[in-house]
Short mmCIF file of C-alpha atoms in Angstrom, two decimals:
data_model
loop_
_atom_site.label_atom_id
_atom_site.label_comp_id
_atom_site.label_asym_id
_atom_site.label_seq_id
_atom_site.Cartn_x
_atom_site.Cartn_y
_atom_site.Cartn_z
CA MET A 1 -4.86 53.45 14.77
CA ALA A 2 -1.25 52.32 13.30
CA ALA A 3 -0.99 49.70 16.14
CA GLU A 4 -4.28 48.45 14.78
CA ALA A 5 -3.19 48.55 11.35
CA LYS A 6 0.09 46.93 12.12
CA LYS A 7 -1.95 44.03 13.91
CA GLY A 8 -4.36 43.70 11.04
CA ASN A 9 -1.55 43.59 8.42
CA ALA A 10 0.24 40.73 10.88
CA VAL A 11 -2.92 38.54 10.78
CA VAL A 12 -3.56 38.85 6.71
CA GLU A 13 0.31 37.97 6.34
CA THR A 14 -0.04 34.96 8.57
CA ILE A 15 -3.07 33.94 6.74
CA LYS A 16 -1.15 34.29 3.32
CA THR A 17 1.82 32.24 4.94
CA VAL A 18 -0.63 29.49 5.98
CA VAL A 19 -2.20 29.33 2.56
CA TRP A 20 0.82 29.11 0.44
CA ALA A 21 2.46 26.65 2.86
CA LEU A 22 -0.77 24.46 2.23
CA ALA A 23 -0.73 24.98 -1.64
CA ILE A 24 2.81 24.03 -1.76
CA ALA A 25 2.40 20.90 0.72
CA GLY A 26 -0.72 19.91 -1.60
CA ILE A 27 1.43 20.16 -4.95
CA PHE A 28 4.28 18.26 -3.36
CA ARG A 29 2.12 15.55 -2.17
CA THR A 30 -0.13 15.29 -5.45
CA LEU A 31 3.15 15.68 -7.86
CA PHE A 32 6.08 14.13 -5.94
CA PHE A 33 5.79 12.00 -2.68
CA GLN A 34 2.75 11.05 -0.78
CA PRO A 35 3.16 9.92 3.12
CA PHE A 36 1.70 6.73 3.82
CA TRP A 37 1.31 4.96 7.31
CA ILE A 38 0.93 1.20 7.12
CA PRO A 39 -2.48 0.39 9.25
CA SER A 40 -2.75 -3.30 8.77
CA GLY A 41 -0.69 -6.61 8.64
CA SER A 42 -1.73 -7.42 4.65
CA MET A 43 2.06 -6.98 3.99
CA LYS A 44 3.69 -8.78 6.58
CA SER A 45 6.97 -9.02 6.47
CA THR A 46 7.68 -6.88 3.76
CA LEU A 47 5.79 -3.90 5.46
CA LEU A 48 4.83 -3.85 9.35
CA ILE A 49 1.83 -2.17 11.08
CA GLY A 50 3.23 1.46 11.75
CA ASP A 51 6.00 1.51 9.05
CA PHE A 52 6.10 4.99 7.18
CA LEU A 53 6.74 5.87 3.99
CA PHE A 54 6.70 7.91 1.23
CA VAL A 55 4.98 6.99 -2.11
CA ASN A 56 6.91 7.96 -5.28
CA LYS A 57 4.08 9.23 -7.15
CA MET A 58 6.51 10.14 -10.35
CA ALA A 59 6.90 6.26 -10.72
CA TYR A 60 3.77 5.53 -13.18
CA GLY A 61 2.99 9.21 -14.13
CA TYR A 62 -0.49 11.02 -12.99
CA SER A 63 -4.19 10.33 -13.22
CA TYR A 64 -6.99 11.70 -11.09
CA ALA A 65 -6.02 9.35 -8.40
CA SER A 66 -2.77 11.44 -7.94
CA CYS A 67 -4.82 13.95 -6.41
CA PRO A 68 -5.77 13.52 -2.40
CA ASN A 69 -9.48 13.10 -1.31
CA ILE A 70 -10.34 15.77 1.01
CA ARG A 71 -13.20 14.10 2.80
CA MET A 72 -13.64 17.18 5.55
CA LEU A 73 -14.94 18.91 2.32
CA GLY A 74 -16.77 16.17 0.63
CA LEU A 75 -14.08 16.21 -2.42
CA ASP A 76 -13.03 13.15 -4.10
CA ALA A 77 -9.81 13.19 -6.24
CA LYS A 78 -12.10 12.67 -9.29
CA ASN A 79 -13.46 16.40 -8.68
CA ILE A 80 -10.24 17.85 -7.81
CA CYS A 81 -8.28 16.18 -10.89
CA ALA A 82 -11.45 16.00 -12.95
CA VAL A 83 -9.13 17.59 -15.90
CA ILE A 84 -7.05 14.53 -16.08
CA ASP A 85 -9.92 11.91 -15.35
CA GLY A 86 -9.60 10.13 -18.82
CA GLU A 87 -10.64 6.75 -19.97
CA ASN A 88 -8.26 4.56 -17.71
CA THR A 89 -5.66 6.73 -18.80
CA ARG A 90 -2.24 8.89 -17.54
CA VAL A 91 -0.36 11.66 -17.94
CA MET A 92 3.23 10.84 -18.85
CA GLY A 93 2.25 7.20 -17.64
CA SER A 94 4.81 4.38 -17.70
CA GLU A 95 4.00 0.37 -16.71
CA PRO A 96 4.70 -1.14 -13.18
CA GLU A 97 6.88 -3.81 -12.96
CA ARG A 98 5.74 -7.24 -11.87
CA GLY A 99 6.40 -7.63 -8.27
CA ASP A 100 6.56 -3.59 -7.52
CA VAL A 101 4.64 -2.87 -4.27
CA ILE A 102 2.12 0.05 -5.03
CA VAL A 103 -0.36 2.23 -3.29
CA PHE A 104 -3.56 2.53 -5.53
CA ARG A 105 -7.38 3.64 -5.22
CA HIS A 106 -9.74 0.78 -4.63
CA PRO A 107 -12.08 0.91 -7.59
CA VAL A 108 -15.44 0.99 -5.56
CA THR A 109 -14.55 2.60 -1.96
CA GLY A 110 -11.67 4.83 -3.08
CA LEU A 111 -9.53 4.24 -0.19
CA ASP A 112 -6.04 3.91 -0.74
CA TYR A 113 -4.81 0.03 -0.52
CA ILE A 114 -0.81 -0.99 -0.67
CA LYS A 115 -0.29 -4.36 -2.36
CA ARG A 116 2.07 -6.28 -4.63
CA VAL A 117 1.17 -6.08 -8.10
CA ILE A 118 1.14 -10.00 -9.49
CA GLY A 119 -0.87 -10.30 -12.27
CA MET A 120 -0.27 -7.93 -15.69
CA PRO A 121 -3.04 -7.16 -18.37
CA GLY A 122 -3.72 -10.13 -20.17
CA ASP A 123 -2.29 -12.82 -17.49
CA THR A 124 -3.86 -15.63 -15.87
CA VAL A 125 -3.50 -15.73 -12.18
CA GLN A 126 -4.56 -18.94 -10.02
CA VAL A 127 -3.70 -19.70 -6.44
CA LYS A 128 -3.74 -23.53 -5.97
CA GLN A 129 -3.06 -25.37 -2.63
CA GLY A 130 -1.48 -21.97 -1.36
CA VAL A 131 0.87 -21.76 -4.67
CA LEU A 132 0.66 -19.00 -7.14
CA HIS A 133 0.30 -20.02 -10.96
CA LEU A 134 0.95 -17.56 -13.41
CA ASN A 135 -0.09 -18.32 -17.16
CA GLY A 136 -0.52 -21.86 -15.91
CA LYS A 137 3.01 -22.33 -14.50
CA ALA A 138 3.77 -22.74 -10.68
CA VAL A 139 5.80 -19.63 -9.33
CA SER A 140 8.69 -20.76 -7.08
CA GLN A 141 8.47 -21.03 -3.45
CA GLU A 142 11.02 -21.98 -1.26
CA PRO A 143 10.57 -22.65 2.64
CA VAL A 144 12.42 -20.19 5.12
CA GLU A 145 12.49 -19.73 8.93
CA ASP A 146 9.09 -18.96 10.23
CA PHE A 147 8.25 -15.25 10.59
CA VAL A 148 7.76 -14.72 14.51
CA GLU A 149 6.26 -11.94 16.11
CA ILE A 150 4.83 -11.00 19.65
CA ALA A 151 1.20 -11.79 20.07
CA GLU A 152 -0.18 -8.65 21.16
CA ALA A 153 -2.38 -5.82 19.90
CA GLN A 154 -0.68 -3.76 17.06
CA GLY A 155 -0.89 -0.06 15.98
CA PRO A 156 -3.82 2.45 16.45
CA GLN A 157 -6.30 -0.14 15.59
CA ARG A 158 -4.93 -2.67 18.10
CA LEU A 159 -5.02 -5.56 15.50
CA ARG A 160 -4.19 -8.62 17.03
CA PRO A 161 -1.93 -10.88 14.63
CA ARG A 162 -3.17 -14.24 13.47
CA CYS A 163 -0.97 -17.62 14.03
CA SER A 164 -0.06 -20.90 12.40
CA ASN A 165 1.01 -22.01 15.96
CA GLY A 166 -2.24 -22.28 17.05
CA PRO A 167 -4.02 -19.55 19.72
CA VAL A 168 -1.26 -18.07 21.36
CA GLY A 169 -1.74 -16.14 24.73
CA GLN A 170 -0.74 -12.40 25.51
CA GLY A 171 3.11 -11.82 24.72
CA GLY A 172 3.78 -15.10 23.17
CA ASP A 173 5.42 -16.08 20.23
CA CYS A 174 3.28 -15.87 17.16
CA ALA A 175 4.35 -17.75 14.29
CA LYS A 176 3.68 -17.68 10.55
CA ASP A 177 5.26 -20.28 7.91
CA ALA A 178 7.54 -18.22 5.45
CA ALA A 179 8.79 -18.74 1.89
CA ILE A 180 10.78 -16.98 -0.88
CA GLU A 181 8.46 -16.41 -3.67
CA THR A 182 10.10 -15.69 -6.94
CA LEU A 183 8.45 -14.15 -10.06
CA PRO A 184 8.99 -15.18 -13.54
CA ASN A 185 11.15 -11.59 -13.96
CA GLY A 186 13.53 -12.64 -10.96
CA ARG A 187 11.62 -10.38 -8.50
CA SER A 188 11.71 -12.43 -4.82
CA TYR A 189 10.19 -11.54 -1.53
CA THR A 190 8.89 -13.31 1.65
CA ILE A 191 5.51 -14.37 1.74
CA LEU A 192 3.40 -15.79 4.69
CA ASN A 193 1.19 -18.46 5.30
CA ILE A 194 -0.97 -19.10 8.48
CA GLY A 195 -2.96 -22.28 7.44
CA ASN A 196 -5.34 -23.69 4.85
CA GLN A 197 -8.32 -21.53 3.88
CA SER A 198 -10.69 -20.62 0.93
CA SER A 199 -8.36 -18.02 -0.52
CA ASP A 200 -5.45 -20.56 -1.25
CA ASN A 201 -7.56 -21.99 -3.86
CA THR A 202 -9.15 -19.62 -6.41
CA PRO A 203 -10.86 -19.88 -9.98
CA VAL A 204 -8.37 -18.89 -12.85
CA TYR A 205 -8.54 -15.04 -13.24
CA THR A 206 -7.62 -13.20 -16.65
CA VAL A 207 -6.45 -9.86 -16.06
CA PRO A 208 -8.29 -7.37 -18.43
CA GLN A 209 -6.55 -5.33 -20.50
CA GLY A 210 -5.57 -2.02 -18.62
CA HIS A 211 -5.85 -3.44 -15.21
CA TYR A 212 -3.63 -5.28 -12.59
CA PHE A 213 -3.70 -7.98 -9.98
CA PHE A 214 -2.51 -7.31 -6.50
CA MET A 215 -1.97 -9.72 -3.53
CA GLY A 216 -0.69 -8.99 -0.12
CA ASP A 217 2.55 -10.54 1.30
CA ASN A 218 0.67 -12.16 4.29
CA ARG A 219 -1.39 -14.30 1.95
CA ASP A 220 -4.03 -15.27 4.69
CA ASN A 221 -4.32 -12.17 6.00
CA SER A 222 -5.09 -9.73 2.85
CA THR A 223 -7.92 -8.69 1.21
CA ASP A 224 -6.77 -8.42 -2.39
CA SER A 225 -7.65 -9.28 -5.95
CA ARG A 226 -8.44 -12.91 -5.04
CA VAL A 227 -11.85 -11.67 -4.16
CA PRO A 228 -14.15 -9.84 -6.44
CA GLN A 229 -15.19 -6.38 -5.95
CA GLN A 230 -18.97 -7.47 -5.68
CA ALA A 231 -17.90 -9.67 -2.92
CA GLY A 232 -16.13 -7.10 -0.97
CA GLY A 233 -12.71 -7.57 -2.17
CA VAL A 234 -10.32 -5.47 -4.55
CA GLY A 235 -11.09 -7.30 -7.83
CA PHE A 236 -8.94 -5.90 -10.98
CA VAL A 237 -7.54 -2.60 -10.32
CA PRO A 238 -7.49 -0.22 -13.13
CA TYR A 239 -4.37 1.64 -14.54
CA GLU A 240 -5.97 4.83 -13.49
CA ASN A 241 -6.46 3.74 -10.03
CA LEU A 242 -2.36 3.54 -9.50
CA ILE A 243 -1.12 6.17 -6.98
CA GLY A 244 2.62 5.60 -6.64
CA ARG A 245 5.43 2.95 -5.77
CA ALA A 246 6.46 2.11 -2.45
CA ASP A 247 10.39 2.45 -2.44
CA ARG A 248 11.82 2.97 0.97
CA ILE A 249 10.57 3.03 4.51
CA MET A 250 11.44 6.15 6.55
CA PHE A 251 10.97 4.87 9.96
CA SER A 252 8.67 2.54 11.80
CA SER A 253 6.66 2.96 15.05
CA GLY A 254 5.63 -0.49 16.96
CA GLY A 255 3.35 1.93 19.00
CA THR A 256 -0.16 3.43 18.73
CA SER A 257 1.26 6.56 17.00
CA MET A 258 3.85 7.39 14.92
CA LEU A 259 4.74 10.29 16.97
CA ALA A 260 5.62 8.06 20.15
CA PHE A 261 9.39 7.86 19.04
CA TRP A 262 10.30 5.71 21.93
CA THR A 263 8.60 2.67 20.18
CA TRP A 264 10.30 3.28 16.55
CA ARG A 265 12.14 0.27 15.24
CA GLY A 266 15.94 1.00 15.00
CA ASP A 267 16.30 -1.56 12.31
CA ARG A 268 13.72 -0.25 9.86
CA PHE A 269 14.88 3.38 9.39
CA PHE A 270 15.21 3.92 5.51
CA LYS A 271 14.90 0.25 4.93
CA ALA A 272 14.31 -0.31 0.80
CA VAL A 273 11.04 -2.33 0.01
CA GLU A 274 11.48 -5.18 -1.96
#
């Protein structure tokens, strides 16, 4: 009888430990840092498929989007954090800086996206012949050496890269035109171009107050604010949908799983996101 009681107590203690561990992990993920694994190539060459990073959730304060979706239970972040779901507001909120790389919640689908904030509230944004224009002025682009990667399936989704040097066979060099883009606040980063397409010429967008305009650095391979939400794009992103800022890559896996340590890229450990 005593042995059964001890066994029962051990089971209860194990359950308590698991519950507490999950609660602490949930609080840490909600308030401080959220893990994020890059699934697509929309932010190349700043972020590669398989980069693993932690998103700084303290950077812009907190909103309903700070809470995770628990899809297996059918719970949306708005259900979990309804108490702080205001009218496009944040608790302890602060504004992002133009050029920050941010994880945000898609205004329609609720999925997490990562892009660079380009347009601030009140800005006009337009792309003409592949050149970004902010408030009527062209943003500086300085051509640099091509970005080259291997033409092969990448990541768990087995995505093949698109190339500017035409169809490339398996294992060949897949190139993209590269340039350093410098925003009006002095923030610089590398953008990629594959070829002429519709997203290289857009209407003039005026960013509403309380919203932001996002673009991927891999300009011809990014679903972002250049496409309205009703057409399947991102459109303008409300302030409350910001989740956090991507500051640093922890490590990067070139294989199908982040656990495949033999595929980790040695030059990306603790690399700053610029």
